[in-house]
Tab-separated table of C-alpha atoms and ligand atoms in Angstrom:
chain	number	residue	atom	x	y	z
S	3	MET	CA	118.219	121.883	-61.646
S	4	GLU	CA	121.196	122.762	-59.400
S	5	ASN	CA	123.640	120.099	-58.190
S	6	ILE	CA	122.053	118.481	-55.150
S	7	GLU	CA	124.179	116.914	-52.402
S	8	LYS	CA	123.121	113.988	-50.240
S	9	GLY	CA	122.470	114.864	-46.577
S	10	LYS	CA	121.827	112.954	-43.385
S	11	LEU	CA	119.697	109.838	-42.983
S	12	ILE	CA	116.066	110.691	-42.215
S	13	SER	CA	114.444	107.259	-41.979
S	14	SER	CA	115.047	103.668	-42.894
S	15	GLY	CA	112.164	101.456	-43.994
S	16	LYS	CA	112.177	97.734	-44.772
S	17	ALA	CA	113.665	98.096	-48.241
S	18	LYS	CA	114.532	101.772	-48.739
S	19	SER	CA	116.236	104.584	-46.832
S	20	LEU	CA	115.513	108.297	-47.123
S	21	TYR	CA	118.206	110.972	-46.874
S	22	GLU	CA	117.927	114.714	-46.671
S	23	SER	CA	119.397	116.707	-49.545
S	24	SER	CA	120.896	120.166	-49.934
S	25	ASN	CA	117.565	121.261	-51.455
S	26	PRO	CA	114.817	121.355	-48.766
S	27	ASP	CA	112.188	120.220	-51.289
S	28	TYR	CA	113.934	116.952	-52.166
S	29	TYR	CA	115.044	113.649	-50.625
S	30	PHE	CA	117.522	111.022	-51.772
S	31	MET	CA	115.745	107.647	-51.877
S	32	HIS	CA	118.119	104.701	-51.518
S	33	TYR	CA	116.883	101.268	-52.691
S	34	ARG	CA	118.581	98.593	-50.585
S	35	ASP	CA	118.910	94.861	-51.251
S	36	ASP	CA	116.877	94.123	-48.090
S	37	THR	CA	113.714	92.204	-48.830
S	38	SER	CA	110.900	91.592	-46.379
S	39	ALA	CA	107.508	89.960	-46.331
S	40	PHE	CA	104.643	89.370	-43.913
S	41	ASP	CA	105.138	92.823	-42.370
S	42	GLY	CA	108.830	92.340	-41.801
S	43	VAL	CA	108.656	88.822	-40.289
S	44	LYS	CA	110.582	87.198	-43.176
S	45	LYS	CA	113.757	89.080	-44.118
S	46	GLU	CA	116.674	88.499	-46.478
S	47	SER	CA	119.213	90.487	-48.446
S	48	LEU	CA	118.990	89.711	-52.181
S	49	GLU	CA	121.966	90.908	-54.183
S	50	GLY	CA	121.051	93.300	-56.986
S	51	LYS	CA	117.478	93.939	-55.849
S	52	GLY	CA	118.168	97.558	-54.889
S	53	SER	CA	119.549	98.555	-58.271
S	54	THR	CA	116.928	96.514	-60.144
S	55	ASN	CA	114.077	98.177	-58.250
S	56	ASN	CA	115.592	101.658	-58.500
S	57	LYS	CA	115.661	101.436	-62.304
S	58	PHE	CA	112.289	99.692	-62.468
S	59	ASN	CA	110.647	102.408	-60.395
S	60	ALA	CA	112.233	105.187	-62.471
S	61	PHE	CA	110.838	103.650	-65.664
S	62	ILE	CA	107.297	103.260	-64.282
S	63	MET	CA	107.210	106.706	-62.642
S	64	ASP	CA	108.473	108.332	-65.881
S	65	PHE	CA	105.825	106.451	-67.842
S	66	LEU	CA	103.055	107.534	-65.450
S	67	GLU	CA	104.223	111.186	-65.486
S	68	GLN	CA	104.125	111.165	-69.293
S	69	LYS	CA	100.573	109.841	-69.136
S	70	GLY	CA	99.471	112.606	-66.755
S	71	VAL	CA	99.847	111.033	-63.298
S	72	PRO	CA	101.990	113.379	-61.162
S	73	THR	CA	104.618	111.587	-59.044
S	74	HIS	CA	107.372	112.473	-56.569
S	75	PHE	CA	110.076	111.030	-58.878
S	76	GLU	CA	112.598	113.562	-60.177
S	77	LYS	CA	115.598	111.648	-61.556
S	78	LEU	CA	117.988	108.746	-61.107
S	79	ILE	CA	121.079	109.709	-59.102
S	80	SER	CA	123.047	106.441	-59.053
S	81	GLU	CA	122.572	102.674	-59.448
S	82	THR	CA	120.605	102.506	-56.188
S	83	GLU	CA	119.482	106.108	-55.552
S	84	SER	CA	116.807	108.430	-56.911
S	85	LEU	CA	115.960	112.039	-56.231
S	86	VAL	CA	112.339	112.507	-55.120
S	87	LYS	CA	110.170	115.385	-53.955
S	88	LYS	CA	109.696	115.637	-50.204
S	89	LEU	CA	106.075	114.631	-49.652
S	90	GLU	CA	103.906	114.736	-46.579
S	91	MET	CA	102.853	111.089	-46.744
S	92	ILE	CA	99.321	109.850	-46.115
S	93	PRO	CA	99.655	106.728	-43.889
S	94	VAL	CA	97.386	104.689	-46.125
S	95	GLU	CA	98.010	102.050	-48.806
S	96	CYS	CA	95.785	101.950	-51.887
S	97	VAL	CA	95.414	98.505	-53.455
S	98	VAL	CA	93.736	97.653	-56.752
S	99	ARG	CA	93.149	94.002	-57.647
S	100	ASN	CA	92.415	92.734	-61.151
S	101	ILE	CA	92.688	89.089	-60.122
S	102	ALA	CA	92.221	87.531	-56.671
S	103	ALA	CA	95.514	86.668	-54.954
S	104	GLY	CA	97.136	87.144	-51.559
S	105	SER	CA	95.190	88.512	-48.609
S	106	ILE	CA	91.799	88.767	-50.349
S	107	CYS	CA	91.811	84.988	-50.917
S	108	LYS	CA	92.324	84.332	-47.211
S	109	ARG	CA	89.935	87.044	-46.059
S	110	LEU	CA	87.030	86.126	-48.338
S	111	GLY	CA	87.782	82.450	-48.902
S	112	VAL	CA	88.101	82.819	-52.673
S	113	GLU	CA	90.361	80.893	-54.992
S	114	GLU	CA	93.542	82.491	-56.319
S	115	GLY	CA	93.257	83.448	-59.989
S	116	ILE	CA	89.618	84.527	-60.177
S	117	ASP	CA	89.052	87.569	-62.428
S	118	LEU	CA	87.695	90.566	-60.541
S	119	ASN	CA	85.430	92.410	-62.913
S	120	PRO	CA	85.311	95.299	-62.272
S	121	PRO	CA	88.690	95.462	-60.503
S	122	THR	CA	88.325	96.014	-56.776
S	123	PHE	CA	89.867	98.606	-54.458
S	124	GLU	CA	91.004	98.394	-50.831
S	125	PHE	CA	92.545	100.803	-48.325
S	126	PHE	CA	95.000	99.572	-45.679
S	127	TYR	CA	96.354	101.484	-42.690
S	128	LYS	CA	100.157	101.559	-42.861
S	129	ASP	CA	101.278	100.020	-39.556
S	130	ASP	CA	103.417	96.864	-39.469
S	131	GLU	CA	102.741	96.175	-35.780
S	132	LEU	CA	99.021	96.081	-36.543
S	133	HIS	CA	99.759	94.092	-39.760
S	134	ASP	CA	98.433	96.845	-42.039
S	135	PRO	CA	94.727	96.388	-41.224
S	136	MET	CA	92.157	96.949	-43.949
S	137	ILE	CA	90.204	100.186	-43.415
S	138	ASN	CA	87.590	102.156	-45.302
S	139	GLU	CA	87.328	105.797	-46.339
S	140	PHE	CA	85.311	106.660	-43.227
S	141	HIS	CA	88.244	105.621	-41.003
S	142	ILE	CA	90.574	107.792	-43.073
S	143	LYS	CA	88.341	110.827	-42.627
S	144	SER	CA	87.434	110.184	-38.958
S	145	PHE	CA	91.060	109.820	-37.913
S	146	GLY	CA	92.131	112.745	-40.091
S	147	TRP	CA	94.654	110.743	-42.133
S	148	ALA	CA	93.441	112.486	-45.306
S	149	SER	CA	90.695	114.834	-46.440
S	150	GLU	CA	87.599	113.824	-48.383
S	151	GLU	CA	89.109	115.351	-51.545
S	152	GLN	CA	92.378	113.440	-51.035
S	153	VAL	CA	90.473	110.166	-50.519
S	154	LYS	CA	88.603	110.760	-53.773
S	155	GLN	CA	91.810	111.605	-55.628
S	156	MET	CA	93.666	108.558	-54.244
S	157	GLN	CA	90.914	106.284	-55.573
S	158	GLU	CA	90.725	108.017	-58.940
S	159	LYS	CA	94.492	108.083	-59.442
S	160	THR	CA	94.945	104.462	-58.356
S	161	PHE	CA	92.363	103.354	-60.942
S	162	GLN	CA	93.932	105.635	-63.575
S	163	VAL	CA	97.267	103.903	-62.894
S	164	ASN	CA	95.481	100.559	-63.337
S	165	ASP	CA	94.230	101.464	-66.827
S	166	LEU	CA	97.714	102.600	-67.839
S	167	LEU	CA	99.788	99.804	-66.299
S	168	LYS	CA	97.432	96.916	-67.069
S	169	GLU	CA	97.850	97.775	-70.746
S	170	LEU	CA	101.613	98.324	-70.453
S	171	PHE	CA	102.102	94.909	-68.826
S	172	ALA	CA	99.635	93.172	-71.188
S	173	GLU	CA	101.479	94.483	-74.247
S	174	ALA	CA	104.658	92.998	-72.763
S	175	GLY	CA	103.053	89.565	-72.228
S	176	MET	CA	102.231	89.913	-68.523
S	177	ILE	CA	99.194	90.215	-66.283
S	178	LEU	CA	99.124	92.930	-63.628
S	179	VAL	CA	97.316	91.004	-60.873
S	180	ASP	CA	97.348	93.652	-58.120
S	181	TYR	CA	99.484	96.462	-56.696
S	182	LYS	CA	99.835	98.917	-53.857
S	183	LEU	CA	100.293	102.685	-54.163
S	184	GLU	CA	101.033	105.369	-51.598
S	185	PHE	CA	100.362	109.087	-51.960
S	186	GLY	CA	101.512	112.278	-50.305
S	187	SER	CA	101.053	116.006	-50.635
S	188	PHE	CA	103.515	118.526	-51.990
S	189	ASN	CA	102.565	122.233	-51.864
S	190	GLY	CA	98.913	121.194	-51.677
S	191	ASP	CA	99.040	118.776	-54.629
S	192	LEU	CA	98.508	115.028	-54.252
S	193	LEU	CA	101.418	113.120	-55.818
S	194	LEU	CA	102.142	109.419	-56.207
S	195	GLY	CA	104.965	108.598	-53.782
S	196	ASP	CA	106.916	105.603	-52.482
S	197	GLU	CA	107.618	103.147	-55.327
S	198	PHE	CA	106.184	100.959	-58.048
S	199	THR	CA	108.365	97.839	-58.227
S	200	PRO	CA	107.848	94.047	-58.181
S	201	ASP	CA	108.102	94.323	-54.371
S	202	GLY	CA	104.681	95.967	-54.242
S	203	CYS	CA	102.706	94.347	-57.031
S	204	ARG	CA	101.831	90.914	-58.407
S	205	VAL	CA	102.736	90.147	-62.016
S	206	TRP	CA	102.177	86.848	-63.832
S	207	ASP	CA	103.377	85.648	-67.222
S	208	SER	CA	100.324	85.871	-69.532
S	209	GLU	CA	100.919	82.461	-71.141
S	210	THR	CA	102.100	80.317	-68.253
S	211	ARG	CA	100.692	82.383	-65.335
S	212	GLU	CA	104.076	81.936	-63.662
S	213	LYS	CA	104.551	84.316	-60.711
S	214	LEU	CA	107.295	86.879	-61.382
S	215	ASP	CA	106.931	89.221	-58.381
S	216	LYS	CA	107.605	89.195	-54.610
S	217	ASP	CA	105.393	86.121	-54.184
S	218	ARG	CA	108.541	84.269	-55.350
S	219	PHE	CA	110.153	85.422	-52.096
S	220	ARG	CA	107.030	85.008	-49.924
S	221	GLN	CA	106.468	81.457	-51.194
S	222	ASP	CA	110.147	80.411	-51.470
S	223	LEU	CA	109.920	79.898	-55.241
S	224	GLY	CA	113.530	81.048	-55.828
S	225	ASP	CA	115.087	83.310	-58.507
S	226	VAL	CA	113.530	86.416	-56.977
S	227	VAL	CA	115.791	89.127	-58.426
S	228	GLU	CA	116.135	87.149	-61.677
S	229	SER	CA	112.331	87.243	-62.040
S	230	TYR	CA	112.220	90.988	-61.321
S	231	GLN	CA	114.776	91.349	-64.114
S	232	ILE	CA	112.632	89.245	-66.456
S	233	ILE	CA	109.703	91.638	-65.881
S	234	ALA	CA	112.035	94.597	-66.483
S	235	LYS	CA	113.393	93.092	-69.698
S	236	LYS	CA	109.914	92.361	-71.045
S	237	LEU	CA	109.007	96.020	-70.391
S	238	GLY	CA	112.135	97.146	-72.243
S	239	ILE	CA	113.937	98.473	-69.154
S	240	GLU	CA	117.689	98.010	-69.757
Q	312	LIG	P1	97.870	91.683	-50.169
Q	312	LIG	O1	97.336	90.599	-51.045
Q	312	LIG	O2	98.934	91.214	-49.210
Q	312	LIG	O3	96.790	92.466	-49.476
Q	312	LIG	O4	98.624	92.727	-51.108
Q	312	LIG	C1	98.035	93.238	-52.282
Q	312	LIG	C2	99.116	93.870	-53.139
Q	312	LIG	O5	99.626	95.039	-52.521
Q	312	LIG	C3	100.322	92.972	-53.367
Q	312	LIG	O6	100.813	93.183	-54.679
Q	312	LIG	C4	101.344	93.426	-52.351
Q	312	LIG	C5	100.995	94.891	-52.167
Q	312	LIG	N1	101.174	95.328	-50.774
Q	312	LIG	C6	102.418	95.781	-50.377
Q	312	LIG	O7	103.351	95.818	-51.165
Q	312	LIG	N2	102.571	96.186	-49.088
Q	312	LIG	C7	101.570	96.175	-48.184
Q	312	LIG	O8	101.804	96.527	-47.018
Q	312	LIG	C8	100.276	95.700	-48.614
Q	312	LIG	C9	99.122	95.649	-47.648
Q	312	LIG	C10	100.129	95.306	-49.905
Q	313	LIG	N1	103.535	93.861	-46.339
Q	313	LIG	C1	104.467	93.600	-47.412
Q	313	LIG	C2	104.521	92.114	-47.776
Q	313	LIG	O1	103.885	91.284	-47.187
Q	313	LIG	C3	105.839	94.109	-47.101
Q	313	LIG	C4	106.467	93.553	-45.862
Q	313	LIG	O2	105.823	92.929	-45.070
Q	313	LIG	O3	107.643	93.722	-45.708
Q	313	LIG	O4	105.199	91.774	-48.693
């Protein structure tokens, strides 16, 4: 691949910024230290989170690619930047839950920690002002956010990722409780986009059930970046 130069800022989200590049098919994705929860209501800068998540995401995306899940990830550029394919994003979040935690506990009045067998799936509409409301596949089709085929593929791929990552985390002594994925299209193909990092999943220690993910930030448990690094170390990410 030719040498790609960083271009102008395209958009800045809660934790990452996207920059144009000299190749029209690619973006620079910059992982910042900014950390947010509750749809941006709680915010803090946590030193080292950007570089930790950049490397974490690269490892997971590489792993998924090798196992046959196509992603937007191309390569690491620097400590806090990655090169990614320019996707047309679907404004929908795909969540799989293996264990009840977070919003499902509130919504359905169930206790945290219950096994969900089979794992369950939820779609959310990506809109902070509306607090990412839960939607179903009919909403997605009626509002034209994605086609029927894309809806089917998002579900299939999100469950495929669950089979792969549940095992990866289990072998490293952790439980993958739940996670969120986002997809987009590139030349007509549906690719996994955005990120897979401890910001967008729940991970517990298998023995102690200690929370190691962004719930440490949401619930003021402390050692947020340190815990992300513990997950990374257990997975063999240097
Ligand atoms: P929830 O329990 O808040 O619905 O979240 C389920 C999982 O998905 C959890 O690991 C956090 C992740 N998630 C995000 O990272 N961003 C989001 O906007 C949503 C709705 C979920
Ligand atoms: N919705 C996500 C969370 O609650 C991200 C955010 O609000 O910034 O963690």
